[in-house]
Short mmCIF file of C-alpha atoms and ligand atoms in Angstrom, two decimals:
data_model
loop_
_atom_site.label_atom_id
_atom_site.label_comp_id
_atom_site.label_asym_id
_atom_site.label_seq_id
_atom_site.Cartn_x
_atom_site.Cartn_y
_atom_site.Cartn_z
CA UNK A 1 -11.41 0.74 -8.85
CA UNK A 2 -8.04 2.37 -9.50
CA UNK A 3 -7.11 4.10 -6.31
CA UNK A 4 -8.51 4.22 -2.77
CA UNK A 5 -7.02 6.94 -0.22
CA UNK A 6 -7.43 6.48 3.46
CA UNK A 7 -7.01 8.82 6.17
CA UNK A 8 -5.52 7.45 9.40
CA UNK A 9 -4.85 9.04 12.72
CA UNK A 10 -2.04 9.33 15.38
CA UNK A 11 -2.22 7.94 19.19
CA UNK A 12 -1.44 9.46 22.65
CA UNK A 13 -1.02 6.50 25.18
CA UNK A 14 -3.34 7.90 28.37
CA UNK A 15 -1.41 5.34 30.41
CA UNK A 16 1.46 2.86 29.44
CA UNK A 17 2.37 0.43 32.12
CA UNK A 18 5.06 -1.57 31.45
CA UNK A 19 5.51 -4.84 33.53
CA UNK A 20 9.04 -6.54 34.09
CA UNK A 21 11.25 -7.37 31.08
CA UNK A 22 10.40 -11.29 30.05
CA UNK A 23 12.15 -14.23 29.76
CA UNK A 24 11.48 -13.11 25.33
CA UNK A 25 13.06 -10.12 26.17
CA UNK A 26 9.49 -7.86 25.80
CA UNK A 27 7.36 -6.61 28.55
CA UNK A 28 3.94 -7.24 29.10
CA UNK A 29 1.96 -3.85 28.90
CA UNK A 30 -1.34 -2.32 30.00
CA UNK A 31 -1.87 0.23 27.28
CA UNK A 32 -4.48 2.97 27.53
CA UNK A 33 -4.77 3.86 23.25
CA UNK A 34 -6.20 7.00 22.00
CA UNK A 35 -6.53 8.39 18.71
CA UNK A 36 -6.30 11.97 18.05
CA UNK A 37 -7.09 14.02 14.92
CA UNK A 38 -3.35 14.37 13.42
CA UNK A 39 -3.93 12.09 10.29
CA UNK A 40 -1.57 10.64 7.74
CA UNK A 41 -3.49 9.71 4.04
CA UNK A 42 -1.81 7.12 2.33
CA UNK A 43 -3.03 6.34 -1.22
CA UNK A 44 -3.07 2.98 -2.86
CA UNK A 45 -2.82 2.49 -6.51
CA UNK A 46 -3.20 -0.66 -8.59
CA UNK A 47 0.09 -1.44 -9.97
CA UNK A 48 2.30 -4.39 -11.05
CA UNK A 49 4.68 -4.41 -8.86
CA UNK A 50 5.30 -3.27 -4.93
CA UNK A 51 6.22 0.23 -4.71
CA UNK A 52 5.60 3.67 -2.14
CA UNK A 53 6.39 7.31 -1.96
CA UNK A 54 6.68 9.38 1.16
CA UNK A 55 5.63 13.07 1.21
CA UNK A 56 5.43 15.76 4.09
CA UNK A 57 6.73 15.71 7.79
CA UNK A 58 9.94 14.34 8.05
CA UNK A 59 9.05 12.26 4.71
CA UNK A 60 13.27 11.99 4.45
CA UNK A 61 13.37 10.08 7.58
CA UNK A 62 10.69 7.09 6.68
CA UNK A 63 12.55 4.45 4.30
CA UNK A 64 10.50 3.94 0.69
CA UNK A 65 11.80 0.34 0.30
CA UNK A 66 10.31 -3.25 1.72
CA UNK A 67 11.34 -1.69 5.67
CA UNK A 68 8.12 0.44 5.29
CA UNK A 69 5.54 -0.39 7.23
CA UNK A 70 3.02 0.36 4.88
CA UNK A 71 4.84 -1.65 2.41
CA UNK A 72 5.00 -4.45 4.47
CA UNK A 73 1.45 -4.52 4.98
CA UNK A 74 0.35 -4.84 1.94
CA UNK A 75 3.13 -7.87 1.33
CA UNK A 76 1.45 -9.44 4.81
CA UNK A 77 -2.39 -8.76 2.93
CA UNK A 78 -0.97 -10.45 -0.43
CA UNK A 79 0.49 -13.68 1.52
CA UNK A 80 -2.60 -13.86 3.31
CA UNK A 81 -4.81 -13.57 0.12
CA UNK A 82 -2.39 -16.10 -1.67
CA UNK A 83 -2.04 -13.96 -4.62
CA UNK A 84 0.55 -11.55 -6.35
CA UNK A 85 -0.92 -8.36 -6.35
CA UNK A 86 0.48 -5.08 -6.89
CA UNK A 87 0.52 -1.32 -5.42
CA UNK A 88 1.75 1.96 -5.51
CA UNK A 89 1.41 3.44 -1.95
CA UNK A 90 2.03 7.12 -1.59
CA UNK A 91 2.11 8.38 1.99
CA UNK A 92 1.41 12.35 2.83
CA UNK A 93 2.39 12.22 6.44
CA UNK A 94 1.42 14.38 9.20
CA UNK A 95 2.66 11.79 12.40
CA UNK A 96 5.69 12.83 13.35
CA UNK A 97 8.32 10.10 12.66
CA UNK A 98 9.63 8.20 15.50
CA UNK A 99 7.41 10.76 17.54
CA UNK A 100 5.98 8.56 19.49
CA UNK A 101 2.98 8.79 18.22
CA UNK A 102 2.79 5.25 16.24
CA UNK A 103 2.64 6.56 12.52
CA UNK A 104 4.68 3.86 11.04
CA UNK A 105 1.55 1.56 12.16
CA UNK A 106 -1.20 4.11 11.44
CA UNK A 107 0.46 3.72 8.09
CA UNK A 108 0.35 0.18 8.32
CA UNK A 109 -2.82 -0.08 9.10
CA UNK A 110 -3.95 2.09 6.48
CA UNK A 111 -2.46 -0.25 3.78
CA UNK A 112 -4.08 -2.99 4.94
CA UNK A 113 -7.40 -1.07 4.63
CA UNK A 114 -6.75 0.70 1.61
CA UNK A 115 -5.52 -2.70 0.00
CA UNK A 116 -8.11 -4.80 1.52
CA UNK A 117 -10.61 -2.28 -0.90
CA UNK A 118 -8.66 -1.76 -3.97
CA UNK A 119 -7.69 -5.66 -4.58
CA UNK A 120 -11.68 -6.20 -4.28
CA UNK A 121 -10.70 -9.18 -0.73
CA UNK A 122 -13.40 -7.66 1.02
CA UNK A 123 -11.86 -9.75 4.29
CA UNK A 124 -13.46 -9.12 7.66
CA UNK A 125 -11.89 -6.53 10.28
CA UNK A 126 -11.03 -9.78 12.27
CA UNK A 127 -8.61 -10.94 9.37
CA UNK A 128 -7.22 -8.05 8.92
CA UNK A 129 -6.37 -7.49 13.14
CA UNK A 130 -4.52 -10.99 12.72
CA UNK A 131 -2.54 -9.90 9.84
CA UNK A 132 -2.04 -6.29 11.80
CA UNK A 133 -0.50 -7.96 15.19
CA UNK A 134 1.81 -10.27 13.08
CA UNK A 135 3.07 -6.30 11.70
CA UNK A 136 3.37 -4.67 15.09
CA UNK A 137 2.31 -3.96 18.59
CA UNK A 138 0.89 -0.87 17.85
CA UNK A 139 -0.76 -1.71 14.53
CA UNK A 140 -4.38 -3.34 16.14
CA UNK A 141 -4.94 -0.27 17.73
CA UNK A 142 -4.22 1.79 14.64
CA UNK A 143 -6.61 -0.52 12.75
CA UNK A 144 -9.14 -0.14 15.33
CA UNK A 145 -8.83 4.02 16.76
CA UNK A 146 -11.37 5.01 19.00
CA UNK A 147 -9.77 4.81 23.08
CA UNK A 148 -8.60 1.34 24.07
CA UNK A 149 -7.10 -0.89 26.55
CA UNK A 150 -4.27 -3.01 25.15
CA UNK A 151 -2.81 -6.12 26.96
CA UNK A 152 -0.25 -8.48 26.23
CA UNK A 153 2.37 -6.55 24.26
CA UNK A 154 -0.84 -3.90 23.45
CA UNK A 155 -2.40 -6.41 20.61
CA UNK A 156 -5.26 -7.66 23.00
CA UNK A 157 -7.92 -4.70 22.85
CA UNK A 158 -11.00 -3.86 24.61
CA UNK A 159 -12.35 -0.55 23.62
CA UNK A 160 -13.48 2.21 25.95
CA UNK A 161 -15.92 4.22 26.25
CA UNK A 162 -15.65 7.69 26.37
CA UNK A 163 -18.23 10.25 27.61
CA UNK A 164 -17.02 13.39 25.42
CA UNK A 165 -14.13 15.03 23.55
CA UNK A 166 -10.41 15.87 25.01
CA UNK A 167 -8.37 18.70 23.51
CA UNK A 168 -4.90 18.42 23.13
CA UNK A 169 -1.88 20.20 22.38
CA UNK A 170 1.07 18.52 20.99
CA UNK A 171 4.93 19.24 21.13
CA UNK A 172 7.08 17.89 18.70
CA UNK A 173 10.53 17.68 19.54
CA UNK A 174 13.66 17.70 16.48
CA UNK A 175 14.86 14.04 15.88
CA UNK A 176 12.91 10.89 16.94
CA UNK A 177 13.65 8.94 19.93
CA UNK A 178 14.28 4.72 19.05
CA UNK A 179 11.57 2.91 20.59
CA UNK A 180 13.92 0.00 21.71
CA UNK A 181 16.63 2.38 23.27
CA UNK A 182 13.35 3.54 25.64
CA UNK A 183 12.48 0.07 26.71
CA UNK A 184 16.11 -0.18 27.21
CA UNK A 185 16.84 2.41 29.22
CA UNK A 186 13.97 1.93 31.15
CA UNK A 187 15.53 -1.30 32.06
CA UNK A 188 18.63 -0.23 32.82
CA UNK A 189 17.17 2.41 35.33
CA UNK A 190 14.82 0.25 36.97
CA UNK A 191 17.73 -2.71 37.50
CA UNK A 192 19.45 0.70 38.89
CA UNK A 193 17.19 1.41 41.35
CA UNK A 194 16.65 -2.80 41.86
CA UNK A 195 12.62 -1.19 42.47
CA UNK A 196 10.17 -4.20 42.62
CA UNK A 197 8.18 -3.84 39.47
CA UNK A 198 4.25 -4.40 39.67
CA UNK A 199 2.16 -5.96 37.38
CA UNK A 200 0.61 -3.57 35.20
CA UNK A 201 -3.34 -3.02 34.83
CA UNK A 202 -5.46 -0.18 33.87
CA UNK A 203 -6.05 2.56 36.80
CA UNK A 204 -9.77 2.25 37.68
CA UNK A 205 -9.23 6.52 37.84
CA UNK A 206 -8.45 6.89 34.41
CA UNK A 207 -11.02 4.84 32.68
CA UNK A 208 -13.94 6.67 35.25
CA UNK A 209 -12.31 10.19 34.74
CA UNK A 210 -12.73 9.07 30.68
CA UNK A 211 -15.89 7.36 31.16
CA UNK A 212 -17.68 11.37 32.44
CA UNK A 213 -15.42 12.99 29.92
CA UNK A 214 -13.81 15.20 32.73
CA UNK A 215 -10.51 16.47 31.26
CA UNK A 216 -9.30 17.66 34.80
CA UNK A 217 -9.55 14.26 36.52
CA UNK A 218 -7.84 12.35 33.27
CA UNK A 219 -4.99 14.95 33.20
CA UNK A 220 -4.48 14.42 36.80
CA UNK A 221 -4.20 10.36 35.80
CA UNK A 222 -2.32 10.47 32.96
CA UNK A 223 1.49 8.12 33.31
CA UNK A 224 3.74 7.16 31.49
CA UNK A 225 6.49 4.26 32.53
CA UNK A 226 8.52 5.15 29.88
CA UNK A 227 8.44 8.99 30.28
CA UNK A 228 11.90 8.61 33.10
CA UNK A 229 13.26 6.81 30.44
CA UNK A 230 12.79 9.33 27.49
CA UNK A 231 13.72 11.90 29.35
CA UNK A 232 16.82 10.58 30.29
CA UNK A 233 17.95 10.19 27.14
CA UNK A 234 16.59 13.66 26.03
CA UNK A 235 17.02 15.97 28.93
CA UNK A 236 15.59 19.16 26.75
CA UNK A 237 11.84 16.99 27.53
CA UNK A 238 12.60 18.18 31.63
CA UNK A 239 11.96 21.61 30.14
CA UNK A 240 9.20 21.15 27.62
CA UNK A 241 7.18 19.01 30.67
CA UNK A 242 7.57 21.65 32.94
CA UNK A 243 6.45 24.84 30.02
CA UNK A 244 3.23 23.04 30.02
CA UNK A 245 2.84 22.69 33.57
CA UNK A 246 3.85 26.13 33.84
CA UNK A 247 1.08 27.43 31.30
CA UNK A 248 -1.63 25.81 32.74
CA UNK A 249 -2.09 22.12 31.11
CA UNK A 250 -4.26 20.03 33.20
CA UNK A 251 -1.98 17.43 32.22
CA UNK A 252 1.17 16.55 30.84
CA UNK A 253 2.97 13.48 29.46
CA UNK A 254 5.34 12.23 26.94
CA UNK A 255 4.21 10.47 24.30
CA UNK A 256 4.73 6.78 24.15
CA UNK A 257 8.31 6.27 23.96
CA UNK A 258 8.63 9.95 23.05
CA UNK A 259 10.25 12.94 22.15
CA UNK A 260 6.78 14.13 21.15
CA UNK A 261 5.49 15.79 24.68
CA UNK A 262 1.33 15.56 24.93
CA UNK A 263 -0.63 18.55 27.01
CA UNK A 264 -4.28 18.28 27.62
CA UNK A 265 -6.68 21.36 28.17
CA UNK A 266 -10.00 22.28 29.45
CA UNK A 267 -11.49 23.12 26.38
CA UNK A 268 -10.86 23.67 22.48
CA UNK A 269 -10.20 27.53 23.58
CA UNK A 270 -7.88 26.60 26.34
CA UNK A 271 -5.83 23.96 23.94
CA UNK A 272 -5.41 27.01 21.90
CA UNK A 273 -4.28 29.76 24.48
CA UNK A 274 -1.79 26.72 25.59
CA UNK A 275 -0.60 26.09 22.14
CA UNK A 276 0.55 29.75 21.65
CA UNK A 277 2.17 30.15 25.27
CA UNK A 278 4.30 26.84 23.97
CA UNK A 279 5.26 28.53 20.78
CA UNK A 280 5.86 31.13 22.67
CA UNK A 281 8.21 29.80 25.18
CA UNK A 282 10.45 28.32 22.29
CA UNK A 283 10.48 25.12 23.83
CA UNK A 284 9.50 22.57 20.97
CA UNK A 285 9.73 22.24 16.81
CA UNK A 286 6.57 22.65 16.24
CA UNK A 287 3.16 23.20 18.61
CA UNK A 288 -0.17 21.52 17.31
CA UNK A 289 -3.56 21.18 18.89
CA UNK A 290 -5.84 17.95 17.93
CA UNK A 291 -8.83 15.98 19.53
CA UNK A 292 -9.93 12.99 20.75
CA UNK A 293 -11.01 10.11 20.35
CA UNK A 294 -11.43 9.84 16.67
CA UNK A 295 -12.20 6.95 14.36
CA UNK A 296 -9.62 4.53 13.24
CA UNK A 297 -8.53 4.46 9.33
CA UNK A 298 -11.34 5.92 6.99
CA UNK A 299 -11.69 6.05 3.36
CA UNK A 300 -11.97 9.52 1.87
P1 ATP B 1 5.66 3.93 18.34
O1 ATP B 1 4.93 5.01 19.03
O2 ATP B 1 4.77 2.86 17.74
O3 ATP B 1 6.81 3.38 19.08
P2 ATP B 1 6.91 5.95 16.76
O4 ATP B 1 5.77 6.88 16.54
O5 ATP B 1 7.90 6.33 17.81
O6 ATP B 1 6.33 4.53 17.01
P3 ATP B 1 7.21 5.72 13.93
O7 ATP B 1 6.88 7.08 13.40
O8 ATP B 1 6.19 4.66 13.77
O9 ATP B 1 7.69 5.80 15.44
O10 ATP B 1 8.60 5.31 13.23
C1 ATP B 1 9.50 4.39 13.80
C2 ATP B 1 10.54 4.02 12.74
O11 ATP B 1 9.89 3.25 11.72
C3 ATP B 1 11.15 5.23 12.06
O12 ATP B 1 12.50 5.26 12.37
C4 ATP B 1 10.91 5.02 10.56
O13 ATP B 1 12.09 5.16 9.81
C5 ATP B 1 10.37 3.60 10.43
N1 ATP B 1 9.20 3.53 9.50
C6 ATP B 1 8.93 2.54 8.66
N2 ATP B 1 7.81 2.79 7.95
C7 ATP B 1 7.34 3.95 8.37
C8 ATP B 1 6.21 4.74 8.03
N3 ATP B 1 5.34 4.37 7.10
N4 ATP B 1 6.03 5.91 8.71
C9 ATP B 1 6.89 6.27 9.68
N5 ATP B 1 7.99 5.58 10.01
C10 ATP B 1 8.22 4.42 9.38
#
């Protein structure tokens, strides 16, 4: 085999709960994962040495040396194999970067898949999750898709299930937002406030309203700890919130640590009414409407 392409998609966090800052400096997190249909495909070629090539949304913005992820899964999936191997890696992304939306670990995930197939290893989805955590938080739940609850720092998974499909619209906003300046700020405000800081766990709410598949009770329970944060440190999101509101969304939230803005409808019809009244009120980059959940990383 010469070349294996896998498709792999984006995640909206239902909930993120984010306990107090650690002695390590992270947080421990309750993490309610779900994959939508926005997919990045990144191909993997057998070469000699290590190499990748980004294409599509904000492709300029993604690094195409050993800093990307993808790249530095398929280093992690060489070191674990004990051998030398070789890829090209081209990348035609759809995620937007630093969108919130965990693409640099979709990506990474799909290397380690793509990889895992094209240098014949043929190692268990249980190797591959070990090598994936060592990458990234995120990365598990990329390898994985479906709708999960992540613990610890959001590696821990138990998957959910989910009685029928959401339809979403999607916001993207010009310019990422750093996922450490978030936690930061979200910090700063809550040493700010001096609030006493709970320790986070899945709302019982949530996983029912998921559970029937009832888009009005899950919009109603969708949160964000982080959202204050992003939104602080990109006021335009105050506006963009409130436009969905405004036109109807059932519910509203930022996107992990943002700028992307997440808006969920009644119904595939509904996501698309919203979508246009968004586009509409000029208040994003770019409007798109997916589904969920949808499978982790798949070979095409
Ligand atoms: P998360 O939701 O996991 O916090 P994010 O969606 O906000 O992540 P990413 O799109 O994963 O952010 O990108 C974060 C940073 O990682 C970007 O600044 C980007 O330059 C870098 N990066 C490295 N590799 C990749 C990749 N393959 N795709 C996207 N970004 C990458």
């Amino acid at each position: 085999m010469n070349s294996v392409t896998v498709r792999v998609p984006a995640k909206v966090n239902l909930q993120l709960a984010v306990g107090p800052l650690r002695d390590d400096g992270y947080h421990d997190l309750v993490n309610v994962f779900h994959a939508v249909s926005i997919f990045d495909e990144v191909t993997a070629t057998a070469e000699t040495g290590m190499s990748v090539r980004v294409e599509g949304e904000s492709a300029d913005q993604v690094p195409e040396d050993d800093d990307n992820l993808a790249i530095r899964a398929a280093l992690a999936l060489a070191r674990h194999a004990g051998r030398s191997y070789g890829v090209n890696l081209i990348i035609r992304k759809a995620i937007p970067v630093a969108g919130g939306m965990a693409g640099g670990s979709a990506d990474a995930a799909a290397a380690l898949v793509a990889c895992n197939e094209l240098w014949g290893l043929g190692l268990p989805v249980e190797d591959l999750m070990e090598i994936a955590a060592d990458l990234g938080s995120d990365v598990p739940f990329a390898l994985l898709g479906g709708t999960a609850v992540g613990t610890g720092r959001g590696e821990r998974l138990t998957p959910l299930e989910v009685g029928g499909r959401f339809h979403w619209v999607f916001a993207l906003a010009d310019g990422g937002l750093s996922t450490a300046k978030v936690y930061a700020e979200c910090d700063r405000m809550r040493e700010a406030t001096g609030e006493e800081i709970a320790w986070p766990r899945a709302a019982d709410p949530l996983l029912a309203a998921l559970r029937r598949g009832d888009a009005k009770a899950l919009g109603s329970e969708l949160a964000n700890d982080l959202q204050p944060a992003a939104v602080m440190l990109r006021r335009s999101l105050a506006r963009t919130l409130e436009a969905g509101r405004e036109q109807g969304a059932v519910g509203t939230l930022v996107s992990g640590s943002g700028p992307t803005c997440a808006f969920l409808a009644e119904s595939e019809a509904h996501a698309g009414e919203l979508a246009l009244s968004l586009k509409a009120a000029g208040v994003a980059r770019d409007v798109i409407t997916a589904y969920g959940p949808v499978p982790g990383p798949t070979v095409v």
